[in-house]
Amino acid sequence: MESIMKGIRGDNAPCVLDLDDAATVGGGVGDTYGEDCATEEQLVTPWTVSVASGYNLLRDPRYNKGLAFNERERETHYLRGLLPPAVVSQELQERKIMHNIRQYQLPLQKYMAMMDLQEGNERLFYKLLIDNVEELLPVVYTPTVGEACQKYGSIFSRPQGLYISLKEKGKILEVLKNWPERSIQVVVVTDGERILGLGDLGCQGMGIPVGKLALYTALGGVRPSACLPITLDVGTNNEELLNDEFYIGLRQKRATGQEYADFLHEFMTAVKQNYGEKVLIQFEDFANHNAFELLAKYGTTHLVFNDDIQGTASVVLSGLVAALKLVGGALAEHSYLFLGAGEAGTGIAELIALEISRQTKAPIEECRKKIWLVDSKGLIVSSRKESLQHFKKPWAHEHEPVGNLLDAVNAIKPSVLIGTSGKGQTFTQEVVEAISSFNERPIILSLSNPTSQSECTAEQAYTWSKGRAVYASGSPFDPVEYDGKIYVPGQANNAYIFPGFGLGVVMSGAIRVHDDMLLAASEALAQQVTQENFDKGLIYPPFSNIRKISAHIAANVAAKAYELGLASRRPRPKDLVKYAESCMYSPVYRNYR
């Protein structure tokens, strides 16, 4: 990945390890109110601007406990009469909310109910999400968040995060200071141009940063107060939105060129100035032509991460490493064919090549030759090199032109087929039958989101391969019965990686992201797949263990940051897994003085 970025920046561009002392100074965050170091049994003071009490306390989502305020707290904080007399536990509240959510028929209704809960009672929201992660993950994130973004203007009731539009050009630092929290550790930012597989949703893409950061807290344990979702509104080219009376963003075409670059540069400079060197900035759902440029431009000056390029690559590599336990062989002994050559496809391809290079000690250029990509014009081959975008050029190998996926499968004869095209039903029956004809156990990863854009369903993959495929998808599919056997499809969900990765970066005080940290995250995730999981055909562990998984990923990532000299938090903890667990936010209610 770093080699691709270096190619974009130029041959003489620095690597993230080529840092002088001046580049590592400043920043850092503190636990101002002692939230992290206090135990659940210790009493805390519910500080807002002043000590909150009564009516205001019930309307502050961070401290509100609803009917769980005990008798002493009701007396001390002037809550008498503002609540019914019953005192109920957080567990009973949780059961009631889950009962109510399960009554809704539509996923979007469940999403809206969860967002309302997050705005009213933060700890109960995260307790619910952690304890019911497999049921609620598709509600607060993919696939439901895609529909929420499409209808964001209609369902918008109160702002979550910061909206920074072109109107704020020249004043972005002032806008950041309007956010009430000062100790920000993770920023997730989008410009809404490529939301999932749904295209340009402009300002309504805010659902993605909000959802990602909810998972940073629930799955990775990063404090909610340390998370900041941001949408950069530079306009939209979506005519339907521009003509929608409920659209909440700028009604103008997207800014491009120098205007866009200057706006982004002001934003990146302001974030670093306001929050310091060690704030992790995650780029989310930027279009290809901007995503690679931004990662290349700021990768050596800021702590940046692109989940679509790097997070997707890490989780897919982990699935492939685990899948080898089922199909046999080493990574270098397999051949790979991608449908889709955008930021996800090329990001995954590069990380696979990096891992093959690391294992075999072969040059990265040689390792790339095992990996082939198909875009909208067919197989990427050397004869097309002059017309290719820069991030596709490393994948232009010597081969005669091939016009479509089926012909590419028959020509390349891959053992691994990966879909990142954003187009549903492109892994046709002929394609699946073809790859199954020359592989005893073909690996088929249909990664596009949401479910409607998946290249093929789990049922299709298992049926057309006669139950032989090792399958995983981007969005969840139900188990499939074929020929009397139950097959449980895996989900190559970025939520496995980015929360734990972010925690590892934060807890080590890392100042830059390096490719080896992504490889470390992949390795840690693959190690969490048990024999019981393999017996079901799974190449990813169940999400029910996600906090334990995230702690191991965070420990591996932090260890690599220390090894590379990119960690600034000293001394290094002796047991990084235990330290990661100790850093995790707990949603259990606190008792107030």
Coordinates of C-alpha atoms in Angstrom, one line a residue:
M1 CA 0.0 0.0 0.0
E2 CA 2.8 2.4 0.9
S3 CA 4.4 1.6 -2.4
I4 CA 1.2 2.5 -4.3
M5 CA 0.9 5.8 -2.3
K6 CA 4.6 6.5 -2.9
G7 CA 3.9 6.1 -6.6
I8 CA 1.1 8.7 -6.4
R9 CA 3.2 11.1 -4.3
G10 CA 6.3 10.6 -6.4
D11 CA 9.5 8.6 -6.1
N12 CA 11.2 11.0 -3.8
A13 CA 8.2 11.2 -1.4
P14 CA 8.8 10.3 2.2
C15 CA 7.6 7.1 3.8
V16 CA 5.7 7.2 7.1
L17 CA 8.9 6.0 8.8
D18 CA 10.9 8.9 7.4
L19 CA 9.9 11.4 10.1
D20 CA 12.0 14.0 11.9
D21 CA 11.4 15.1 15.4
A22 CA 9.4 18.1 14.5
A23 CA 6.8 15.9 12.8
T24 CA 6.1 14.0 16.0
V25 CA 5.6 16.9 18.4
G26 CA 2.3 18.2 19.8
G27 CA -1.2 16.8 20.2
G28 CA -2.3 14.1 22.4
V29 CA -5.5 13.8 24.4
G30 CA -6.2 13.6 28.0
D31 CA -9.0 12.0 30.0
T32 CA -10.2 15.3 31.5
Y33 CA -13.0 13.9 33.7
G34 CA -11.3 10.7 34.7
E35 CA -13.8 8.6 32.8
D36 CA -11.3 6.0 31.7
C37 CA -9.4 5.5 34.9
A38 CA -12.5 5.4 37.2
T39 CA -14.0 2.0 37.9
E40 CA -17.8 1.4 37.5
E41 CA -18.1 1.2 41.3
Q42 CA -16.5 4.6 41.9
L43 CA -18.7 7.7 42.1
V44 CA -18.3 10.3 39.4
T45 CA -19.6 13.8 39.1
P46 CA -21.9 14.4 36.1
W47 CA -20.1 17.5 34.9
T48 CA -21.5 19.3 31.9
V49 CA -20.9 23.1 31.8
S50 CA -21.7 23.0 35.5
V51 CA -22.8 20.2 37.7
A52 CA -26.0 18.9 36.0
S53 CA -29.1 18.4 38.0
G54 CA -32.8 17.8 37.6
Y55 CA -34.4 18.6 34.3
N56 CA -31.1 19.2 32.5
L57 CA -29.6 16.0 33.7
L58 CA -32.5 14.0 32.2
R59 CA -31.8 15.7 28.8
D60 CA -28.1 15.1 28.7
P61 CA -27.6 11.8 26.9
R62 CA -24.2 11.1 28.4
Y63 CA -25.5 11.2 32.0
N64 CA -29.2 10.4 31.6
K65 CA -30.2 7.0 33.2
G66 CA -34.0 7.4 32.9
L67 CA -35.8 5.3 35.5
A68 CA -32.5 3.8 36.7
F69 CA -31.7 6.9 38.9
N70 CA -31.8 5.5 42.5
E71 CA -33.5 7.2 45.4
R72 CA -30.4 9.0 46.7
E73 CA -29.6 10.3 43.2
R74 CA -33.2 11.6 42.8
E75 CA -32.9 13.4 46.0
T76 CA -29.4 14.8 45.5
H77 CA -29.9 15.9 41.9
Y78 CA -33.4 17.5 42.3
L79 CA -35.2 14.7 40.3
R80 CA -38.1 14.3 42.6
G81 CA -41.3 14.6 40.6
L82 CA -39.6 14.6 37.3
L83 CA -39.7 10.8 37.1
P84 CA -42.3 8.2 37.9
P85 CA -41.6 6.6 41.3
A86 CA -40.4 3.2 40.0
V87 CA -36.7 2.5 40.0
V88 CA -35.6 0.0 37.3
S89 CA -32.3 -1.6 36.4
Q90 CA -30.4 -1.0 33.2
E91 CA -30.9 -4.6 32.3
L92 CA -34.7 -4.2 32.5
Q93 CA -34.5 -1.1 30.4
E94 CA -32.5 -3.0 27.9
R95 CA -35.1 -5.8 27.7
K96 CA -37.9 -3.3 27.2
I97 CA -36.1 -1.4 24.4
M98 CA -35.2 -4.6 22.6
H99 CA -38.8 -5.8 22.9
N100 CA -40.0 -2.5 21.3
I101 CA -37.4 -2.6 18.5
R102 CA -38.4 -6.1 17.6
Q103 CA -42.0 -4.9 17.0
Y104 CA -41.0 -2.7 14.1
Q105 CA -41.4 -4.3 10.7
L106 CA -39.1 -2.1 8.7
P107 CA -35.3 -1.9 9.3
L108 CA -35.4 1.9 8.8
Q109 CA -37.8 2.2 11.7
K110 CA -35.4 0.2 13.9
Y111 CA -32.6 2.5 12.8
M112 CA -34.5 5.6 13.7
A113 CA -35.4 4.1 17.1
M114 CA -31.8 3.4 17.8
M115 CA -30.7 6.9 16.8
D116 CA -33.4 8.3 19.1
L117 CA -32.0 6.2 21.9
Q118 CA -28.4 7.3 21.2
E119 CA -29.6 11.0 21.5
G120 CA -31.5 10.4 24.7
N121 CA -29.5 7.8 26.7
E122 CA -26.0 7.2 25.5
R123 CA -25.0 4.4 27.8
L124 CA -28.2 2.4 27.3
F125 CA -27.7 2.7 23.5
Y126 CA -24.2 1.2 23.7
K127 CA -25.2 -1.5 26.2
L128 CA -27.9 -2.5 23.8
L129 CA -25.6 -2.5 20.8
I130 CA -22.8 -4.5 22.6
D131 CA -25.1 -7.1 24.1
N132 CA -27.1 -7.6 20.9
V133 CA -24.4 -6.9 18.3
E134 CA -25.3 -9.6 15.8
E135 CA -28.9 -8.5 15.7
L136 CA -28.3 -4.7 15.8
L137 CA -25.2 -4.3 13.6
P138 CA -27.2 -4.6 10.4
V139 CA -29.6 -1.9 11.8
V140 CA -27.0 0.8 12.8
Y141 CA -24.7 0.0 10.0
T142 CA -24.8 -1.9 6.7
P143 CA -27.2 -2.5 5.0
T144 CA -29.8 -0.3 6.8
V145 CA -27.5 2.8 7.1
G146 CA -27.5 3.0 3.2
E147 CA -31.3 3.4 3.2
A148 CA -31.0 5.9 6.1
C149 CA -28.5 8.0 4.0
Q150 CA -30.8 8.0 1.0
K151 CA -33.7 9.3 3.1
Y152 CA -31.6 11.3 5.6
G153 CA -33.2 14.6 4.6
S154 CA -36.7 13.2 5.3
I155 CA -35.8 11.6 8.7
F156 CA -33.5 14.3 9.9
S157 CA -34.6 15.6 13.3
R158 CA -31.4 16.7 15.1
P159 CA -27.8 17.1 14.0
Q160 CA -25.2 14.4 14.9
G161 CA -21.6 15.6 14.3
L162 CA -20.3 18.6 12.4
Y163 CA -21.4 19.8 9.0
I164 CA -18.7 21.8 7.4
S165 CA -19.7 23.3 4.0
L166 CA -18.0 25.5 1.5
K167 CA -19.8 28.4 3.2
E168 CA -17.3 27.9 6.1
K169 CA -14.2 28.1 3.8
G170 CA -11.6 30.2 5.7
K171 CA -13.4 29.6 9.0
I172 CA -13.1 25.8 9.4
L173 CA -11.0 26.1 12.6
E174 CA -13.7 28.2 14.2
V175 CA -16.3 25.6 13.2
L176 CA -14.3 22.9 14.8
K177 CA -14.2 24.9 18.0
N178 CA -18.0 24.9 18.1
W179 CA -17.9 21.2 18.9
P180 CA -18.2 21.0 22.7
E181 CA -15.6 18.2 23.2
R182 CA -11.9 19.1 23.1
S183 CA -10.3 15.7 23.7
I184 CA -11.1 14.1 20.3
Q185 CA -9.2 10.9 19.4
V186 CA -11.0 9.7 16.3
V187 CA -12.6 11.7 13.4
V188 CA -14.5 10.0 10.7
V189 CA -15.1 12.3 7.7
T190 CA -16.9 11.9 4.4
D191 CA -17.7 14.2 1.5
G192 CA -20.6 11.9 0.6
E193 CA -19.6 11.3 -3.0
R194 CA -19.5 7.5 -2.9
I195 CA -21.8 6.2 -0.1
L196 CA -21.6 2.4 -0.1
G197 CA -22.7 1.3 -3.5
L198 CA -25.3 4.0 -3.7
G199 CA -23.3 6.8 -5.2
D200 CA -23.3 10.6 -4.5
L201 CA -25.6 11.3 -1.6
G202 CA -24.0 14.7 -0.7
C203 CA -24.6 16.0 2.8
Q204 CA -26.9 13.0 3.5
G205 CA -23.8 10.8 3.8
M206 CA -23.6 11.8 7.5
G207 CA -25.2 8.5 8.4
I208 CA -21.9 6.8 7.6
P209 CA -19.6 8.7 10.0
V210 CA -22.2 8.5 12.7
G211 CA -22.6 4.7 12.2
K212 CA -18.9 4.1 12.0
L213 CA -18.2 6.0 15.2
A214 CA -21.0 4.1 17.1
L215 CA -19.1 1.0 16.2
Y216 CA -15.7 2.5 17.3
T217 CA -17.3 2.8 20.7
A218 CA -19.4 -0.4 20.9
L219 CA -17.0 -2.8 19.2
G220 CA -13.6 -1.1 19.9
G221 CA -14.3 0.7 23.2
V222 CA -13.2 4.2 22.1
R223 CA -15.0 6.7 24.4
P224 CA -18.1 8.3 22.7
S225 CA -16.9 11.8 23.8
A226 CA -13.6 11.2 22.0
C227 CA -15.4 10.5 18.6
L228 CA -16.3 13.2 16.1
P229 CA -18.4 12.5 12.9
I230 CA -17.9 15.1 10.2
T231 CA -19.5 15.7 6.8
L232 CA -17.7 18.0 4.3
D233 CA -20.4 19.5 2.1
V234 CA -18.9 20.5 -1.2
G235 CA -22.1 20.1 -3.1
T236 CA -23.6 17.2 -4.9
N237 CA -24.0 16.1 -8.6
N238 CA -27.2 14.1 -7.6
E239 CA -30.0 15.9 -9.5
E240 CA -32.6 14.1 -7.5
L241 CA -31.3 15.5 -4.3
L242 CA -30.8 19.0 -5.7
N243 CA -34.5 19.0 -6.6
D244 CA -35.6 17.4 -3.3
E245 CA -37.3 19.9 -1.0
F246 CA -36.1 18.0 2.0
Y247 CA -32.4 17.9 1.0
I248 CA -30.3 19.3 3.9
G249 CA -27.1 20.2 2.0
L250 CA -25.8 22.8 -0.4
R251 CA -27.8 23.1 -3.5
Q252 CA -24.9 23.3 -6.0
K253 CA -22.7 21.0 -8.1
R254 CA -19.7 19.5 -6.5
A255 CA -16.6 21.6 -6.1
T256 CA -13.6 20.1 -7.9
G257 CA -10.0 20.8 -8.7
Q258 CA -8.2 23.5 -6.8
E259 CA -11.3 24.7 -4.9
Y260 CA -11.8 21.2 -3.5
A261 CA -8.1 20.7 -2.8
D262 CA -7.8 24.0 -0.9
F263 CA -10.9 23.2 1.1
L264 CA -9.7 19.8 2.1
H265 CA -6.2 21.2 3.0
E266 CA -7.8 23.8 5.2
F267 CA -9.8 21.1 6.9
M268 CA -6.8 18.8 7.5
T269 CA -4.7 21.6 8.8
A270 CA -7.5 22.8 11.2
V271 CA -8.1 19.3 12.6
K272 CA -4.4 18.9 13.4
Q273 CA -4.2 22.4 14.9
N274 CA -7.3 21.9 17.1
Y275 CA -6.9 18.3 18.2
G276 CA -3.1 17.6 17.8
E277 CA -0.8 15.2 16.1
K278 CA -2.4 12.0 17.4
V279 CA -6.0 12.4 16.3
L280 CA -6.9 9.6 13.9
I281 CA -8.6 10.9 10.8
Q282 CA -10.6 8.2 8.9
F283 CA -11.5 9.1 5.3
E284 CA -14.8 7.4 4.5
D285 CA -16.7 6.9 1.2
F286 CA -14.7 9.4 -0.9
A287 CA -14.8 8.7 -4.6
N288 CA -11.8 6.9 -6.1
H289 CA -10.3 10.0 -7.8
N290 CA -10.1 11.7 -4.4
A291 CA -9.6 8.8 -2.0
F292 CA -6.1 7.7 -3.2
E293 CA -4.9 11.3 -3.6
L294 CA -5.9 12.2 -0.1
L295 CA -4.3 9.1 1.4
A296 CA -1.1 9.7 -0.5
K297 CA -1.0 13.4 0.2
Y298 CA -1.6 13.3 4.0
G299 CA -0.3 9.8 4.8
T300 CA 3.1 11.2 5.8
T301 CA 1.9 14.4 7.6
H302 CA -1.2 13.3 9.5
L303 CA -2.5 10.2 11.2
V304 CA -4.9 9.1 8.5
F305 CA -6.7 5.9 7.6
N306 CA -9.0 5.0 4.7
D307 CA -11.4 2.3 5.7
D308 CA -12.5 1.6 2.1
I309 CA -9.0 1.1 0.9
Q310 CA -7.1 -0.1 4.0
G311 CA -9.8 -1.5 6.3
T312 CA -11.5 -3.5 3.6
A313 CA -8.1 -4.8 2.5
S314 CA -7.2 -5.9 6.0
V315 CA -10.5 -7.7 6.7
V316 CA -10.4 -9.5 3.3
L317 CA -6.7 -10.5 3.8
S318 CA -7.7 -12.0 7.1
G319 CA -10.5 -14.0 5.6
L320 CA -8.1 -15.3 2.9
V321 CA -5.5 -16.3 5.5
A322 CA -8.2 -18.2 7.5
A323 CA -9.7 -19.7 4.3
L324 CA -6.4 -21.4 3.6
K325 CA -7.1 -23.7 6.5
L326 CA -10.1 -25.0 4.5
V327 CA -8.6 -25.1 1.0
G328 CA -4.9 -25.6 1.7
G329 CA -1.9 -24.0 0.2
A330 CA -0.1 -20.7 0.9
L331 CA -1.2 -17.2 -0.3
A332 CA 1.5 -17.3 -3.0
E333 CA 0.2 -20.6 -4.4
H334 CA -3.2 -19.2 -5.3
S335 CA -4.3 -16.9 -8.1
Y336 CA -6.7 -14.0 -7.6
L337 CA -9.3 -12.3 -9.8
F338 CA -11.2 -9.2 -8.8
L339 CA -14.3 -7.7 -10.4
G340 CA -13.9 -4.0 -9.5
A341 CA -10.7 -2.0 -9.7
G342 CA -11.6 1.0 -7.5
E343 CA -10.3 1.9 -4.1
A344 CA -11.5 -1.3 -2.4
G345 CA -10.4 -3.7 -5.1
T346 CA -6.9 -2.2 -5.6
G347 CA -6.5 -1.7 -1.8
I348 CA -7.2 -5.4 -1.2
A349 CA -5.0 -6.5 -4.1
E350 CA -2.0 -4.5 -2.8
L351 CA -2.3 -5.8 0.7
I352 CA -2.4 -9.4 -0.6
A353 CA 0.7 -8.7 -2.7
L354 CA 2.4 -7.2 0.3
E355 CA 1.7 -10.2 2.5
I356 CA 2.9 -12.6 -0.2
S357 CA 6.0 -10.5 -0.6
R358 CA 6.6 -10.6 3.2
Q359 CA 6.1 -14.4 3.3
T360 CA 8.2 -15.3 0.2
K361 CA 10.7 -12.4 0.3
A362 CA 9.9 -11.9 -3.4
P363 CA 9.8 -8.3 -4.9
I364 CA 6.3 -6.7 -4.6
E365 CA 6.2 -6.3 -8.4
E366 CA 6.5 -10.1 -8.9
C367 CA 3.8 -10.8 -6.3
R368 CA 1.3 -8.5 -8.0
K369 CA 1.5 -10.8 -11.1
K370 CA -0.6 -13.4 -9.2
I371 CA -3.5 -10.9 -9.0
W372 CA -5.7 -9.8 -11.8
L373 CA -8.4 -7.1 -11.9
V374 CA -11.4 -6.6 -14.2
D375 CA -13.0 -3.2 -14.5
S376 CA -15.8 -1.9 -16.7
K377 CA -13.7 -2.2 -19.8
G378 CA -12.6 -5.8 -19.1
L379 CA -9.4 -7.4 -17.8
I380 CA -6.7 -4.8 -16.9
V381 CA -3.7 -5.7 -19.2
S382 CA -0.5 -3.9 -20.2
S383 CA -1.9 -2.8 -23.6
R384 CA -4.4 -0.6 -21.7
K385 CA -1.7 1.0 -19.5
E386 CA -1.7 4.5 -21.1
S387 CA -5.4 5.0 -20.6
L388 CA -5.5 3.7 -17.0
Q389 CA -5.9 5.7 -13.8
H390 CA -2.7 5.8 -11.7
F391 CA -3.9 3.3 -9.1
K392 CA -4.8 0.7 -11.7
K393 CA -1.4 0.7 -13.5
P394 CA 0.4 -1.7 -11.2
W395 CA -2.1 -4.3 -12.1
A396 CA -1.7 -4.1 -15.9
H397 CA -0.1 -7.5 -16.7
E398 CA 0.9 -9.0 -20.0
H399 CA -2.1 -10.7 -21.5
E400 CA -4.3 -10.4 -24.5
P401 CA -7.4 -8.2 -24.0
V402 CA -10.4 -9.9 -22.3
G403 CA -13.8 -8.2 -22.5
N404 CA -15.8 -9.6 -19.6
L405 CA -15.7 -11.5 -16.3
L406 CA -16.7 -14.9 -17.6
D407 CA -14.0 -14.9 -20.2
A408 CA -11.5 -13.6 -17.6
V409 CA -12.3 -16.5 -15.3
N410 CA -11.8 -19.0 -18.0
A411 CA -8.5 -17.3 -19.1
I412 CA -6.9 -16.7 -15.7
K413 CA -8.4 -19.8 -13.9
P414 CA -8.3 -18.1 -10.5
S415 CA -8.8 -20.0 -7.2
V416 CA -10.1 -16.8 -5.5
L417 CA -12.8 -14.6 -7.0
I418 CA -13.4 -11.2 -5.2
G419 CA -16.2 -8.8 -6.0
T420 CA -15.8 -5.1 -5.2
S421 CA -17.8 -3.8 -8.2
G422 CA -20.8 -2.2 -6.4
K423 CA -23.0 -4.0 -9.0
G424 CA -25.4 -6.8 -7.9
Q425 CA -25.7 -10.2 -9.6
T426 CA -22.5 -9.9 -11.6
F427 CA -21.2 -13.3 -10.3
T428 CA -23.6 -15.2 -12.6
Q429 CA -24.3 -18.9 -12.5
E430 CA -21.9 -19.3 -15.5
V431 CA -19.1 -17.5 -13.6
V432 CA -19.6 -19.5 -10.4
E433 CA -19.8 -22.8 -12.3
A434 CA -16.7 -21.9 -14.3
I435 CA -14.5 -21.2 -11.2
S436 CA -15.9 -24.3 -9.5
S437 CA -14.9 -26.5 -12.5
F438 CA -11.2 -26.0 -11.9
N439 CA -11.2 -25.7 -8.1
E440 CA -12.3 -28.3 -5.6
R441 CA -13.1 -25.5 -3.1
P442 CA -13.2 -22.1 -4.8
I443 CA -13.1 -19.0 -2.6
I444 CA -15.8 -16.5 -3.5
L445 CA -16.0 -13.2 -1.7
S446 CA -18.9 -11.0 -2.8
L447 CA -18.1 -7.8 -0.9
S448 CA -20.3 -5.0 -2.4
N449 CA -22.8 -3.3 -0.1
P450 CA -25.6 -3.0 0.6
T451 CA -27.2 -6.5 0.1
S452 CA -28.9 -5.5 -3.1
Q453 CA -25.5 -4.7 -4.7
S454 CA -23.8 -8.0 -3.6
E455 CA -22.3 -9.8 -6.6
C456 CA -24.1 -13.0 -5.7
T457 CA -26.1 -14.2 -2.7
A458 CA -24.9 -16.9 -0.4
E459 CA -27.6 -19.3 -1.7
Q460 CA -26.5 -18.7 -5.3
A461 CA -22.8 -19.3 -4.4
Y462 CA -23.5 -22.6 -2.5
T463 CA -26.1 -23.9 -5.0
W464 CA -24.1 -23.1 -8.2
S465 CA -20.9 -24.5 -6.7
K466 CA -22.7 -27.6 -5.4
G467 CA -21.8 -26.7 -1.8
R468 CA -18.1 -26.5 -2.5
A469 CA -17.6 -22.7 -2.3
V470 CA -15.9 -21.0 0.6
Y471 CA -18.1 -17.9 0.7
A472 CA -18.2 -14.6 2.5
S473 CA -20.1 -11.4 1.7
G474 CA -20.0 -7.7 2.6
S475 CA -23.5 -7.6 4.0
P476 CA -25.1 -10.4 6.0
F477 CA -26.9 -13.3 4.5
D478 CA -28.9 -16.0 6.4
P479 CA -27.6 -19.6 6.6
V480 CA -28.4 -21.7 3.6
E481 CA -29.5 -25.4 3.4
Y482 CA -28.2 -27.2 0.3
D483 CA -28.3 -31.0 -0.2
G484 CA -29.2 -31.6 3.4
K485 CA -26.4 -29.6 4.9
I486 CA -26.5 -26.1 6.5
Y487 CA -23.9 -23.6 5.3
V488 CA -23.2 -20.5 7.3
P489 CA -21.9 -17.6 5.2
G490 CA -19.2 -15.4 6.6
Q491 CA -19.4 -11.6 6.5
A492 CA -16.2 -9.8 5.5
N493 CA -17.4 -6.7 7.4
N494 CA -14.9 -3.9 8.0
A495 CA -16.4 -3.7 11.5
Y496 CA -14.1 -6.6 12.4
I497 CA -11.0 -4.4 11.8
F498 CA -11.5 -0.7 12.1
P499 CA -12.7 -0.4 15.7
G500 CA -9.8 -2.6 17.1
F501 CA -7.4 -0.9 14.7
G502 CA -8.4 2.5 15.9
L503 CA -8.1 1.5 19.5
G504 CA -4.6 0.2 18.9
V505 CA -3.6 3.4 17.3
V506 CA -5.1 5.5 20.1
M507 CA -3.8 3.5 23.0
S508 CA -0.2 3.4 21.6
G509 CA -0.3 7.1 20.7
A510 CA 0.7 6.3 17.1
I511 CA 1.6 9.3 15.0
R512 CA 1.3 7.6 11.6
V513 CA -0.4 4.5 10.0
H514 CA 2.0 2.0 8.3
D515 CA 1.1 -0.9 6.1
D516 CA 2.6 -3.4 8.6
M517 CA 0.0 -2.2 11.1
L518 CA -2.7 -3.4 8.7
L519 CA -1.0 -6.7 8.2
A520 CA -0.8 -7.0 12.0
A521 CA -4.6 -6.4 12.3
S522 CA -5.3 -9.1 9.6
E523 CA -3.1 -11.6 11.4
A524 CA -4.8 -11.0 14.7
L525 CA -8.3 -11.4 13.3
A526 CA -7.4 -14.6 11.4
Q527 CA -6.1 -16.1 14.7
Q528 CA -9.5 -15.6 16.3
V529 CA -11.2 -18.1 14.0
T530 CA -11.7 -21.4 15.9
Q531 CA -12.0 -24.9 14.6
E532 CA -15.7 -24.8 15.5
N533 CA -16.0 -21.8 13.1
F534 CA -14.1 -23.7 10.4
D535 CA -16.4 -26.7 10.8
K536 CA -19.3 -24.5 9.8
G537 CA -17.4 -23.2 6.7
L538 CA -16.8 -19.8 8.4
I539 CA -13.6 -17.8 7.8
Y540 CA -14.5 -15.1 10.3
P541 CA -15.3 -15.5 14.0
P542 CA -18.8 -14.6 15.3
F543 CA -19.5 -11.0 16.1
S544 CA -20.7 -12.0 19.5
N545 CA -17.0 -12.1 20.6
I546 CA -16.2 -8.8 18.9
R547 CA -14.8 -6.9 21.9
K548 CA -12.4 -9.7 22.7
I549 CA -11.4 -9.8 19.0
S550 CA -11.0 -6.0 19.0
A551 CA -8.7 -6.2 22.0
H552 CA -6.4 -8.7 20.3
I553 CA -6.4 -6.6 17.1
A554 CA -5.6 -3.4 19.1
A555 CA -2.8 -5.2 20.9
N556 CA -1.2 -6.5 17.6
V557 CA -1.5 -3.1 16.0
A558 CA -0.1 -1.3 19.0
A559 CA 2.8 -3.8 19.2
K560 CA 3.6 -3.1 15.6
A561 CA 3.5 0.7 16.2
Y562 CA 6.0 0.3 19.0
E563 CA 8.2 -2.0 16.9
L564 CA 8.2 0.6 14.0
G565 CA 9.0 3.5 16.3
L566 CA 5.6 5.1 15.5
A567 CA 4.2 4.9 19.1
S568 CA 4.5 7.9 21.4
R569 CA 2.8 6.6 24.5
R570 CA 5.6 5.5 26.9
P571 CA 6.4 3.3 28.6
R572 CA 5.0 0.4 26.5
P573 CA 2.5 -1.7 28.6
K574 CA 3.7 -5.2 29.4
D575 CA 0.5 -7.0 28.5
L576 CA -1.0 -5.1 25.5
V577 CA -4.2 -7.3 25.4
K578 CA -5.0 -6.6 29.0
Y579 CA -4.2 -2.9 28.5
A580 CA -6.5 -2.7 25.5
E581 CA -9.3 -4.3 27.5
S582 CA -8.7 -1.8 30.3
C583 CA -8.9 1.1 27.9
M584 CA -12.3 0.1 26.6
Y585 CA -15.4 2.2 27.4
S586 CA -18.0 0.5 29.6
P587 CA -21.6 1.4 29.0
V588 CA -22.7 0.3 32.4
Y589 CA -24.5 3.1 34.4
R590 CA -22.4 5.0 36.9
N591 CA -23.5 6.1 40.3
Y592 CA -23.5 9.9 40.9
R593 CA -22.5 11.8 44.0

